[in-house]
XYZ file of C-alpha atoms in Angstrom:
631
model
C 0.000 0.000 0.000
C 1.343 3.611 -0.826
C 3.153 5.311 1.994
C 2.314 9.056 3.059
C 4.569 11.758 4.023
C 3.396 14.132 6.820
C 5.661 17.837 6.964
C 5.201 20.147 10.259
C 7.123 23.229 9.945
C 6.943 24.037 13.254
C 8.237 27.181 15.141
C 11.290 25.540 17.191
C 11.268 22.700 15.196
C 10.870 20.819 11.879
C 9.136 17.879 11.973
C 8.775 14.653 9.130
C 6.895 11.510 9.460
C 6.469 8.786 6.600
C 3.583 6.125 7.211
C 2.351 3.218 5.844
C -1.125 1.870 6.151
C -0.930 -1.920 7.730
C -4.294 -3.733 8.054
C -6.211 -1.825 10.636
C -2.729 -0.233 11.768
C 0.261 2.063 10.933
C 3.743 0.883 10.320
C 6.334 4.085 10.717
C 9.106 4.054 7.859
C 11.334 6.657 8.509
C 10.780 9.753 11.015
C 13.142 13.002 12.035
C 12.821 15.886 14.601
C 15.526 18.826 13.438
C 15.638 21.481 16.097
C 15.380 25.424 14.780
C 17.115 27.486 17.009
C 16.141 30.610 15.399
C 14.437 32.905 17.971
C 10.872 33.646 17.892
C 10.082 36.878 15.175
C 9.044 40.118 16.518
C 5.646 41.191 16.343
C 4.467 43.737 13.712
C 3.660 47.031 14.326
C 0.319 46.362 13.238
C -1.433 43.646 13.412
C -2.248 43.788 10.011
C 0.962 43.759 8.502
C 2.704 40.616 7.129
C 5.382 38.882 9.548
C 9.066 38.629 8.537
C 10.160 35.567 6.199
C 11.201 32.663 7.956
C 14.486 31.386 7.464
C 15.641 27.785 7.798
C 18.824 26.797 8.888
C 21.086 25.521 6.565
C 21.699 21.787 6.013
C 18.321 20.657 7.438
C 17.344 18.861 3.914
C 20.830 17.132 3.695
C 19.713 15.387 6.895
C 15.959 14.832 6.234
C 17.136 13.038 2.945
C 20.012 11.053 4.800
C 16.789 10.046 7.157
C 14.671 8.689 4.361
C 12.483 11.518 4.168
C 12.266 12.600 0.574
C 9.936 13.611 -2.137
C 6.255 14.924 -1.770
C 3.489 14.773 1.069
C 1.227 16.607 3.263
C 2.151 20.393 4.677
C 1.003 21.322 7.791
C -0.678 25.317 7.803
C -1.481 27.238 10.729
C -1.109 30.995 12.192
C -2.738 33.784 11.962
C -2.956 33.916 8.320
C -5.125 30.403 8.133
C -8.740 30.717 8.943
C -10.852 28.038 9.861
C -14.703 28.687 9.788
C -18.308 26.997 9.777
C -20.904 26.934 7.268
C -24.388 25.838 7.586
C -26.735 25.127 4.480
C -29.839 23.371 3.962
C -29.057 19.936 2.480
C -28.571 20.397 -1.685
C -26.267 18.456 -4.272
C -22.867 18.339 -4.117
C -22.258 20.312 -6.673
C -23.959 22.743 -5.498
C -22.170 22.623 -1.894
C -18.660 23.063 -3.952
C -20.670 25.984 -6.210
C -21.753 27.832 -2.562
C -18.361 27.107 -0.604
C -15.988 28.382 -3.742
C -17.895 31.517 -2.785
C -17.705 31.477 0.536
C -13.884 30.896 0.375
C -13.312 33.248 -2.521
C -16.286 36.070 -1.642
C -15.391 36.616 1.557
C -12.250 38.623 1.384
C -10.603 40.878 -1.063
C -7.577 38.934 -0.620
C -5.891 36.575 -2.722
C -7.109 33.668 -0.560
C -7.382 29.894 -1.368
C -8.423 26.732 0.599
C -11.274 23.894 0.497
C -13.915 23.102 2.435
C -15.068 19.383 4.272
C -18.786 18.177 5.697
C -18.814 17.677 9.387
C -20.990 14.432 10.145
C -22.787 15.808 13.180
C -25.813 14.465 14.432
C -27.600 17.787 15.380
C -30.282 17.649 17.160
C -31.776 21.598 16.815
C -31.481 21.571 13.024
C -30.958 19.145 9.335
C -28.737 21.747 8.066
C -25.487 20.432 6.633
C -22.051 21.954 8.763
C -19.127 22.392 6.415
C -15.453 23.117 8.025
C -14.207 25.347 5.374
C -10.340 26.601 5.665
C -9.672 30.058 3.928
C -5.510 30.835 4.137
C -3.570 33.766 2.157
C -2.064 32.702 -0.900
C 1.454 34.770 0.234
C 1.405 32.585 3.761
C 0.638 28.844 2.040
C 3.337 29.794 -1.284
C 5.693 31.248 1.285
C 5.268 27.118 3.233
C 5.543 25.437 0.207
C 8.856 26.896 -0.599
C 10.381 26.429 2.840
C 9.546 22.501 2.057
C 11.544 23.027 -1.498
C 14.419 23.934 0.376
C 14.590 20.931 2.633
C 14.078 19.123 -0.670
C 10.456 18.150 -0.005
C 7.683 18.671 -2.366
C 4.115 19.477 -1.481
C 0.821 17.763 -2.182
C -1.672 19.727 -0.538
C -1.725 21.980 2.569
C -3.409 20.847 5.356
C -4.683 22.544 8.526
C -2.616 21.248 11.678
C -5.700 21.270 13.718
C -7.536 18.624 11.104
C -4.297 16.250 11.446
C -4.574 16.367 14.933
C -7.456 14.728 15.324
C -6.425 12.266 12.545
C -3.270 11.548 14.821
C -6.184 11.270 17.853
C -8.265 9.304 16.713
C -5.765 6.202 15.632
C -4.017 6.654 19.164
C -4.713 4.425 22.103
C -6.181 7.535 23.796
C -9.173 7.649 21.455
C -12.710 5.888 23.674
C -15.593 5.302 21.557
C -18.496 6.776 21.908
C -16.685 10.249 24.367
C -16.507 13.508 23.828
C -13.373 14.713 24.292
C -11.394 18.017 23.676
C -7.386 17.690 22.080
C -5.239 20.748 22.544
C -1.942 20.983 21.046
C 0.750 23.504 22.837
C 3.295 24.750 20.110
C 5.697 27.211 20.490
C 4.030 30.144 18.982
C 0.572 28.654 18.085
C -2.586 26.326 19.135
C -4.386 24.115 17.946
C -7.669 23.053 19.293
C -9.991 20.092 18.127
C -13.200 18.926 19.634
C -14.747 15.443 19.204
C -17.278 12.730 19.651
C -17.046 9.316 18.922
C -14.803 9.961 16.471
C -16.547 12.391 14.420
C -15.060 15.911 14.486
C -17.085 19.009 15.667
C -14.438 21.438 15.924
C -11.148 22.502 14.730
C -9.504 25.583 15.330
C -5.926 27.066 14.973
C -4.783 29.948 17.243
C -1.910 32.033 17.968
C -0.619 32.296 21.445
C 1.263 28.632 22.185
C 4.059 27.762 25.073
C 5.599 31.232 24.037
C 3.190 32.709 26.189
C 4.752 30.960 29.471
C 8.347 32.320 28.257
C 7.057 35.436 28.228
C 4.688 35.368 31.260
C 8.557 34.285 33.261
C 10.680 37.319 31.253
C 8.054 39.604 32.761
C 8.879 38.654 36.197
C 12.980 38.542 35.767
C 13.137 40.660 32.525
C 15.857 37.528 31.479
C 15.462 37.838 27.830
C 13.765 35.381 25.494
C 16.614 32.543 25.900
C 17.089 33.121 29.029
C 13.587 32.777 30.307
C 12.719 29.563 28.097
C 15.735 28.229 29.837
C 14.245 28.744 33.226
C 11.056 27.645 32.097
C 12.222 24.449 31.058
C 14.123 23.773 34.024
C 12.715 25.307 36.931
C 9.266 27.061 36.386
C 5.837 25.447 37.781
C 2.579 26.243 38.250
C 1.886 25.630 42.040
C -1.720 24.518 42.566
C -1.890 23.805 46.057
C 0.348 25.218 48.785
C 2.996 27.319 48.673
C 4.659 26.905 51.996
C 8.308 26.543 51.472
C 8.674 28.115 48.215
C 10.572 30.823 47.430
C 8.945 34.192 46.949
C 10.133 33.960 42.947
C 8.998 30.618 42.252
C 5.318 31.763 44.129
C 5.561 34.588 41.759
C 6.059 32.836 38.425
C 3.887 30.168 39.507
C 0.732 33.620 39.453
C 2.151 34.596 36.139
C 2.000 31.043 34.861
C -1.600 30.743 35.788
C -2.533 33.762 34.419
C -1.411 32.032 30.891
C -3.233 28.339 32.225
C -6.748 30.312 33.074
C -6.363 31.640 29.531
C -6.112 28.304 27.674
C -9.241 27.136 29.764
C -10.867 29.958 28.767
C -10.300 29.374 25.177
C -11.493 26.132 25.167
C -14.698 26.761 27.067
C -15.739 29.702 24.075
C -14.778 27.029 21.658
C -17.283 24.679 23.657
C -20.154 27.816 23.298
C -19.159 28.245 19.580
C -19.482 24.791 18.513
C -22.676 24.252 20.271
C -24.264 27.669 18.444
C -22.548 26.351 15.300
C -23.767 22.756 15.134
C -26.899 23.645 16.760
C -26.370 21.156 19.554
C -28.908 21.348 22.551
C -25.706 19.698 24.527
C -22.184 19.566 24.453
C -20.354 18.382 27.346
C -16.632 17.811 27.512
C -15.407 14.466 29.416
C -11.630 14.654 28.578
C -9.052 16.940 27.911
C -5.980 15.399 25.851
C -2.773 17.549 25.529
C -0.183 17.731 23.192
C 3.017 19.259 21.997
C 5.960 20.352 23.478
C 4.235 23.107 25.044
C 2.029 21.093 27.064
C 5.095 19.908 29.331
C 5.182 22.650 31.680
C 4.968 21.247 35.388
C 1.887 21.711 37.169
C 0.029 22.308 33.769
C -2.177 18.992 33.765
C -3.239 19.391 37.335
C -4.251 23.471 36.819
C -6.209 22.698 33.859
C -8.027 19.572 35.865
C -8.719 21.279 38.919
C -9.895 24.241 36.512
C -11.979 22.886 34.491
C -13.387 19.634 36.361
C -12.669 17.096 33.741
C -9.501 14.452 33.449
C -6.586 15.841 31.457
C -4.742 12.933 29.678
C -1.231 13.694 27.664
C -1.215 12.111 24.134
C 0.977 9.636 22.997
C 0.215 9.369 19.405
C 2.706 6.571 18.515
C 0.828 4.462 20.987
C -0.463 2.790 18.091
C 2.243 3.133 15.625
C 4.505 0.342 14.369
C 7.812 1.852 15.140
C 9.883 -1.667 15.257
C 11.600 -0.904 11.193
C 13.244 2.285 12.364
C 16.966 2.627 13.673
C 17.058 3.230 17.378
C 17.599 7.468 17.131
C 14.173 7.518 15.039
C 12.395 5.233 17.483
C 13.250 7.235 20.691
C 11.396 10.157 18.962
C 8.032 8.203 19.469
C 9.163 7.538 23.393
C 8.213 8.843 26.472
C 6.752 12.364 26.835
C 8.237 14.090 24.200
C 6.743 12.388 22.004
C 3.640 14.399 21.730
C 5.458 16.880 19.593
C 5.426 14.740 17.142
C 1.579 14.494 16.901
C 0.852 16.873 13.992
C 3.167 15.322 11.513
C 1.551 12.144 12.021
C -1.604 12.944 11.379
C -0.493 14.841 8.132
C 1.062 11.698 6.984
C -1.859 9.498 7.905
C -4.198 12.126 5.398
C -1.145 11.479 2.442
C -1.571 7.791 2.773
C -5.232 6.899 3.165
C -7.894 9.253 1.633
C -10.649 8.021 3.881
C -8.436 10.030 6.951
C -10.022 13.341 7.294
C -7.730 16.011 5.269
C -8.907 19.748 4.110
C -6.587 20.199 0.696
C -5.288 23.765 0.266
C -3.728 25.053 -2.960
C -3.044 28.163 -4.171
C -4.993 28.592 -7.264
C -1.970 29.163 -9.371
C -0.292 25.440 -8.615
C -3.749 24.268 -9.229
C -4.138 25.060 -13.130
C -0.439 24.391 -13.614
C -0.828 20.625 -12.502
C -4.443 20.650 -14.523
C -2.517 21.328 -17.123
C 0.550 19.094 -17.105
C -2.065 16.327 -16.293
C -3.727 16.909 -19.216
C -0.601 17.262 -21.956
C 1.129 14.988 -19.603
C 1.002 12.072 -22.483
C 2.289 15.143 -25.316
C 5.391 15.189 -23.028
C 6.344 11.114 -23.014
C 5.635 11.312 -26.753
C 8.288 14.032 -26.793
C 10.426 12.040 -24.358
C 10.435 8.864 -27.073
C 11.051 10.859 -30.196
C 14.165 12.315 -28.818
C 15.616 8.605 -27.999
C 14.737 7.933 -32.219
C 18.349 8.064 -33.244
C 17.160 8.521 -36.913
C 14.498 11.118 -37.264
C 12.314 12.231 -40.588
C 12.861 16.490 -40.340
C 8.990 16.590 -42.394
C 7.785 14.369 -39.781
C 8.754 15.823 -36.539
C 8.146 19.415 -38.094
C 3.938 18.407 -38.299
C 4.253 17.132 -35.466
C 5.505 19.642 -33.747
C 3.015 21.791 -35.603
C 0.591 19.565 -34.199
C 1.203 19.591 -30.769
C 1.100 23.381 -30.891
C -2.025 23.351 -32.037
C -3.344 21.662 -29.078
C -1.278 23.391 -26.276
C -3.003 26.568 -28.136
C -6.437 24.474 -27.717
C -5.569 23.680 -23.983
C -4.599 27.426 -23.453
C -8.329 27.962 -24.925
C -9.864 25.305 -22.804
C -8.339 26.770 -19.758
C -9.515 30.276 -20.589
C -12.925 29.050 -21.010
C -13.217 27.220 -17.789
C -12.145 30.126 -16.141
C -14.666 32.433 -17.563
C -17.373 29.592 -16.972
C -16.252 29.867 -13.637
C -16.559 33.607 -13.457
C -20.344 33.225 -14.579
C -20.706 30.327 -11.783
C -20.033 32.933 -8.985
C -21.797 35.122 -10.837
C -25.033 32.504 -10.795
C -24.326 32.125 -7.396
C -24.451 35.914 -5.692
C -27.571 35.891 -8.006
C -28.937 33.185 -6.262
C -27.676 34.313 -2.527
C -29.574 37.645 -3.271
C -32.107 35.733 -4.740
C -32.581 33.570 -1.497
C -32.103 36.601 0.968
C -35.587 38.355 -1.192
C -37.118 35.190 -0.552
C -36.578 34.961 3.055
C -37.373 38.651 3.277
C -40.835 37.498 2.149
C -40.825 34.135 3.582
C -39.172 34.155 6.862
C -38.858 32.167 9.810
C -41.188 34.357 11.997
C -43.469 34.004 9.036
C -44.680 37.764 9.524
C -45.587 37.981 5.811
C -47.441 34.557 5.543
C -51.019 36.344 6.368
C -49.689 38.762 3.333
C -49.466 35.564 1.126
C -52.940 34.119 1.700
C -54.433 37.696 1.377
C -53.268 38.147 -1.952
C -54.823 34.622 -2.799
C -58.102 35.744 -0.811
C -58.246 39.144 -3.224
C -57.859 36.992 -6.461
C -60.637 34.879 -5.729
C -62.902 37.962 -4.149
C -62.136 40.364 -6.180
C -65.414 41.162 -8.449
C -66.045 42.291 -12.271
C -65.061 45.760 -12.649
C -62.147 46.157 -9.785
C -59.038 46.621 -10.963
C -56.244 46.816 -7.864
C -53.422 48.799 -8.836
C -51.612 49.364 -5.447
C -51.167 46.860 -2.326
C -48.957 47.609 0.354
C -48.244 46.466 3.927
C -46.496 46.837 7.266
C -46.299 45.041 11.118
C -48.533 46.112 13.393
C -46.466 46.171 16.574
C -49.319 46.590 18.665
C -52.188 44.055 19.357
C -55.616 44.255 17.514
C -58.265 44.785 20.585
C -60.102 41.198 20.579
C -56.909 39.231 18.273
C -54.135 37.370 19.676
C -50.839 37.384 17.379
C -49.365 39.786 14.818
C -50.962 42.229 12.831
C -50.083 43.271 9.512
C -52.062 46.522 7.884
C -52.966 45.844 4.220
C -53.285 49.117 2.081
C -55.532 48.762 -1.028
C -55.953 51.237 -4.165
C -57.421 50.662 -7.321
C -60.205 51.518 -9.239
C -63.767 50.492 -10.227
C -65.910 50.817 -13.403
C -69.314 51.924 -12.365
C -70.369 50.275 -15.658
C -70.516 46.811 -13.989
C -72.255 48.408 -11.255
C -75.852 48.288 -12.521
C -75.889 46.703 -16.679
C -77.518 49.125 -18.586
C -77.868 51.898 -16.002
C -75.843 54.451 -14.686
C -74.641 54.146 -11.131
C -75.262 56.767 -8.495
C -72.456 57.615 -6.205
C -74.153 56.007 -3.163
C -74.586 52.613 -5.311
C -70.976 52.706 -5.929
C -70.170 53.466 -2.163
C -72.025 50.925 -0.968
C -70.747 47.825 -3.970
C -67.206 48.665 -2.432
C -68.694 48.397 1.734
C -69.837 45.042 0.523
C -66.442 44.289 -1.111
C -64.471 45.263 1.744
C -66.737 44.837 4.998
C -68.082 41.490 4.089
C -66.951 39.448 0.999
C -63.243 40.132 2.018
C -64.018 39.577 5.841
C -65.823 36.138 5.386
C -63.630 33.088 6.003
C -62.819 30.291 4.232
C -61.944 26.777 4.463
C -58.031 26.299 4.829
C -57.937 29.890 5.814
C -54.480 30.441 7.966
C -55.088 33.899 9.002
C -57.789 36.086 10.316
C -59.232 39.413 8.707
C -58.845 41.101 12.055
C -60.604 44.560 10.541
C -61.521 46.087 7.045
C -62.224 49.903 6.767
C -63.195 51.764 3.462
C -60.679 54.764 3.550
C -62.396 56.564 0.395
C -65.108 58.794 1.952
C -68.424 59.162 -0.513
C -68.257 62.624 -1.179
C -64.673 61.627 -2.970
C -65.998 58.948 -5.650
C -65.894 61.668 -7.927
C -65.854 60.567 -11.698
C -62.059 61.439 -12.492
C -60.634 63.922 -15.548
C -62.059 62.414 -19.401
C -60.353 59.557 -20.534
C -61.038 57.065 -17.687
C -64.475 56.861 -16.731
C -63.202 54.080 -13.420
C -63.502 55.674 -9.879
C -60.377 55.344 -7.265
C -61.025 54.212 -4.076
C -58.365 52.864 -1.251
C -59.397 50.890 1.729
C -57.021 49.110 4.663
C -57.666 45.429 5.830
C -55.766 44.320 9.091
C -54.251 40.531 8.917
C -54.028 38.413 12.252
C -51.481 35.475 11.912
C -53.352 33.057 14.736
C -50.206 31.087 15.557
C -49.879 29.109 12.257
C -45.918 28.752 12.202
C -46.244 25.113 11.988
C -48.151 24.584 9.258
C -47.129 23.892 5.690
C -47.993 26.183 3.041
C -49.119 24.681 0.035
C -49.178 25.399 -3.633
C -52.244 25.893 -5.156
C -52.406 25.287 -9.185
C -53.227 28.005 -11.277
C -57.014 28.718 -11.939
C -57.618 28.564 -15.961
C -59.510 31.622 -17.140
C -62.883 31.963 -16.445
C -62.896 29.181 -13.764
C -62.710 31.341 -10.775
C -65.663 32.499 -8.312
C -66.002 35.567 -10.668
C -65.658 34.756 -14.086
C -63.660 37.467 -16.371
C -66.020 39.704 -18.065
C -65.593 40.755 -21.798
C -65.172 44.942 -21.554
C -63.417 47.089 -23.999
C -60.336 49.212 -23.854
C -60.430 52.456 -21.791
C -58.951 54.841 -24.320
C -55.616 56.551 -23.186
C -55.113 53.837 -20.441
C -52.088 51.250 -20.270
C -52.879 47.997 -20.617
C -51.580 45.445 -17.534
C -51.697 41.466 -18.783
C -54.445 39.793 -16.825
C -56.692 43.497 -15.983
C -60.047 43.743 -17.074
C -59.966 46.651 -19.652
C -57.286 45.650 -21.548
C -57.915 45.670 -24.948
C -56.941 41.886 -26.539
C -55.974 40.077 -23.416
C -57.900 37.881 -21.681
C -58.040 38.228 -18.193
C -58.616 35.597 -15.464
C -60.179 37.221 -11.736
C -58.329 40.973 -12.046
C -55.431 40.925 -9.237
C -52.493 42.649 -10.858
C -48.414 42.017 -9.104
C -48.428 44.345 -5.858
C -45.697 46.569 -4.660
C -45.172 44.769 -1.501
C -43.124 46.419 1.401
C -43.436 43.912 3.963
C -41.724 44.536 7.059
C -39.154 41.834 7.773
């Protein structure tokens, strides 16, 4: 079975596993641990500003190589300049997951940012929304990694999050219980990373600055030592002291405060990451029963005990060769799998278990440049042998290799195209897709959870099928209510009505007085409009007629119709939980008023589906509204 290579470029040191999937197992092939003594960089000035380039020390690759650790494999990301966020979407296709997270990853930011995204299995019990773990990291940061592994004479496959191969490296260790929930925190030097899970299945992953660094520094601030100086003393003589202090020195009591200080913070973090992944996942419950530690960081006396007694749950240290086959390797590269140290080590594995078995859990960053560059070598990759065997020909026709040569540029020229279009189809794809975002945010403007507009939906339905001969609505608007209707429980939403009416289909064949017309529209509005129906989901609280008689005036020549306006008030009557259904169309002329046959109104527009129109037939006259529903 193919071996994987696992690369952690870590802040102290660099770090290189190759693993080998064994049955149900892992056998280790070759391993090394080269120290960096380079001292941490200084902080920007602002925290927006890039950090310095790293520089490796020289001979590193000479003695990964002489190790057995060559070629290409999985490259560990994390920092400030990696993000690592949640997604939640109602359940669709995968394409249409990759079409929505190639936004999210590319529309977030005006950077030039890459990464890839990965669904989260959990069971959540609040919601059946999918949760995606999408990673977002600069393209400057993840290029400026991938050439720190070409100088130690490593290649890259795909950038990983550390975080995500942590809980690969968890998971296959002997600390892993089915069926817990447990919390795995990794101390580096300069950064951490955080992963919760349950039974295997990973809720949360999160990389963070602010690693065992923070110790060194909380001990300079008490001796003002220096960096080296204070790691030193760390290392050898600093503890947090839980318990009682008698017989300590007044320094060590005073490191030991500054040292907890740092310790509080860590359980602080992960209790907010507890809160976040709850809200995320929509979990009614989320209790943590372990905390596992890891990484060099994580040795600092007094540290396991602190966090126990802090946070009321059993802290375990990892040992993630616990299930490793280690028994190939020369002695040197076994003893970095041994005893406590060991831990450090925990990130690289799990990078090399994601190169060797794609069912591992692995988040594949790229920048988007090495992307099309390997799409296209893949696809000329057979032009290039062909090349490779004609130059071996020791006898070649000059007419023959000149067409094809011609040839082959004729396709790399068709490639070129190929690529160009698939880029600008992918343009148009994120167009489609901020379409459809806006698209979806109208819709749940109209249609939202509260449901404030539904009463608004089965009105308009309600004035279709009301609505007599000779009304023509040209104007419906409508806005909450915030406060109660005397006599109605729930929301209110006020309905605002204009329109017209011809007084022709008043009285046939007669002319109609103003108090005939006044008192056709109080029988629209008062009672056909107030009367309730069967499947009715809302309540005509109140209708008023806000057209007084005296003002159903005949307008100016050239439209003989009369305005009116009246206001209806909606109640919704608690009907969140039921389903709204679809109703099919009514054909023409099959409604409770069928369309009557009137001519054109001279100087009038005509509006599809209006009585009056001159060559359209109309089915019961409710033209589109201007709705301005409050959200």
């Amino acid at each position: 079975m193919a071996s994987g290579l696992g690369i952690d470029l870590g802040s102290s040191a660099i770090k290189a596993v190759r693993l080998r999937r064994r049955g149900a197992g892992w056998e280790a092939l070759a391993a090394a641990r080269l120290e960096d003594p380079s001292p941490p960089p200084k902080a920007p000035a602002k925290a927006s500003d890039p950090l310095p380039p790293r520089t490796l020390p020289e001979g590193l690759g000479a003695k990964l190589s002489a190790a057995g650790l060559t070629g290409s494999g999985a490259l560990g990301i994390t920092g400030r300049d990696l993000m690592i966020k949640y997604v939640a979407t109602p359940p669709v296709p995968p394409w249409k997951l990759r079409l929505m997270m190639d936004l999210e990853i590319k529309g977030t930011s005006g950077a030039d940012v890459c990464g890839d995204y990965a669904n989260l299995n959990i069971p959540g019990d609040l919601t059946k929304e999918m949760v995606s773990l999408v990673a977002v990291a600069k393209t400057t940061y993840v290029e400026a990694q991938m050439g720190l592994a070409r100088q130690l004479g490593m290649g890259t496959e795909w950038c990983c999050p550390n975080a995500v191969a942590l809980f690969n490296a968890f998971t296959a260790s002997a600390q892993f219980r089915p069926g817990e929930t447990a919390a795995v925190l990794d101390i580096g030097r300069d950064n951490l990373e955080l992963v919760i899970q349950r039974d295997g299945v990973l809720y949360f992953a999160r990389s963070a600055p602010g690693g065992g660094r923070r110790f060194t520094e909380a001990v300079d601030g008490v001796f003002s030592l220096g960096y080296d100086r204070s790691e030193q003393y760390k290392c050898v003589r600093a503890a947090i002291h839980s318990g009682e202090t008698a017989g300590l020195e007044a320094s060590q009591i005073k490191v030991s405060g500054a040292l907890r200080e740092v310790a509080d913070g860590l359980a602080g973090a992960l209790r907010s990451a507890v809160m976040f992944c709850k809200n995320q996942a929509k979990l009614s419950k989320l209790d943590i029963e372990r905390l596992v530690l890891s990484g060099c960081g994580s040795q600092l006396r007094g540290l396991t005990e602190h966090l126990k007694d802090k946070l009321k749950v059993p802290v375990d240290m990892l040992d993630p060769a616990s299930r490793l086959d280690i028994s190939k390797l020369p002695r040197d590269q076994q003893a970095l799998f041994e005893g406590p140290g060991s831990g450090g080590m925990s990130v690289a594995i799990g990078l090399a278990m994601a190169a060797a078995d794609e069912s591992a859990m692995r988040l594949a960053v790229l920048p988007d440049r090495v992307l099309k560059v390997r799409r296209f070598w893949r696809g000329t990759v057979w032009a290039a042998a062909a090349g490779v065997v004609l130059l071996g020909v020791p006898v070649l026709d000059y007419v023959w290799a000149h067409r094809q040569e011609t040839a082959a540029a004729e396709r790399h020229q068709k490639v070129e195209q190929a690529l160009a279009a698939l880029e600008g189809r992918g343009k148009q794809v994120d167009s489609e897709a901020r379409i459809n975002l806006e698209m979806k945010q109208r819709a749940e403007l109209i249609v939202g959870p509260a449901q404030i507009n539904r009463p608004l939906l089965g009105f308009l339905t309600l004035l279709r099928e009301a609505t007599p001969a000779g009304v023509t609505v040209e104007k419906l608007s409508a806005a909450r209510e915030d406060e109660p209707h005397e006599g109605t429980p729930g929301l209110l939403v006020k309905v605002s009505v204009s329109g017209r009416l011809d007084p022709g289909q008043i009285k046939s064949g007669a002319t109609a007085s103003t108090q005939d017309i006044y008192d056709a529209l109080n029988a629209f509005v008062l009672t056909d409009l107030r009367r309730e129906r069967p499947g009715q989901v809302f309540k005509v609280a109140d209708a008023k007629l806000t057209t007084l008689q005296a003002e159903m005036e005949r307008p100016s020549a050239g439209d003989p119709r009369i305005p009116f306006s009246f206001d209806v008030w909606l109640a919704t009557l608690g009907v969140a939980s039921e389903a709204i259904e679809e109703s099919e169309p009514e054909a023409p002329g099959t409604g409770r008023f069928p369309p009557p046959a009137l001519p054109g109104v001279p100087g009038v527009p005509g509006t599809p589906g209006v009585p009056g129109t001159p060559g359209v037939p109309a089915p019961a006259p409710v033209p589109t509204p201007e709705a301005e529903a409050a959200p």
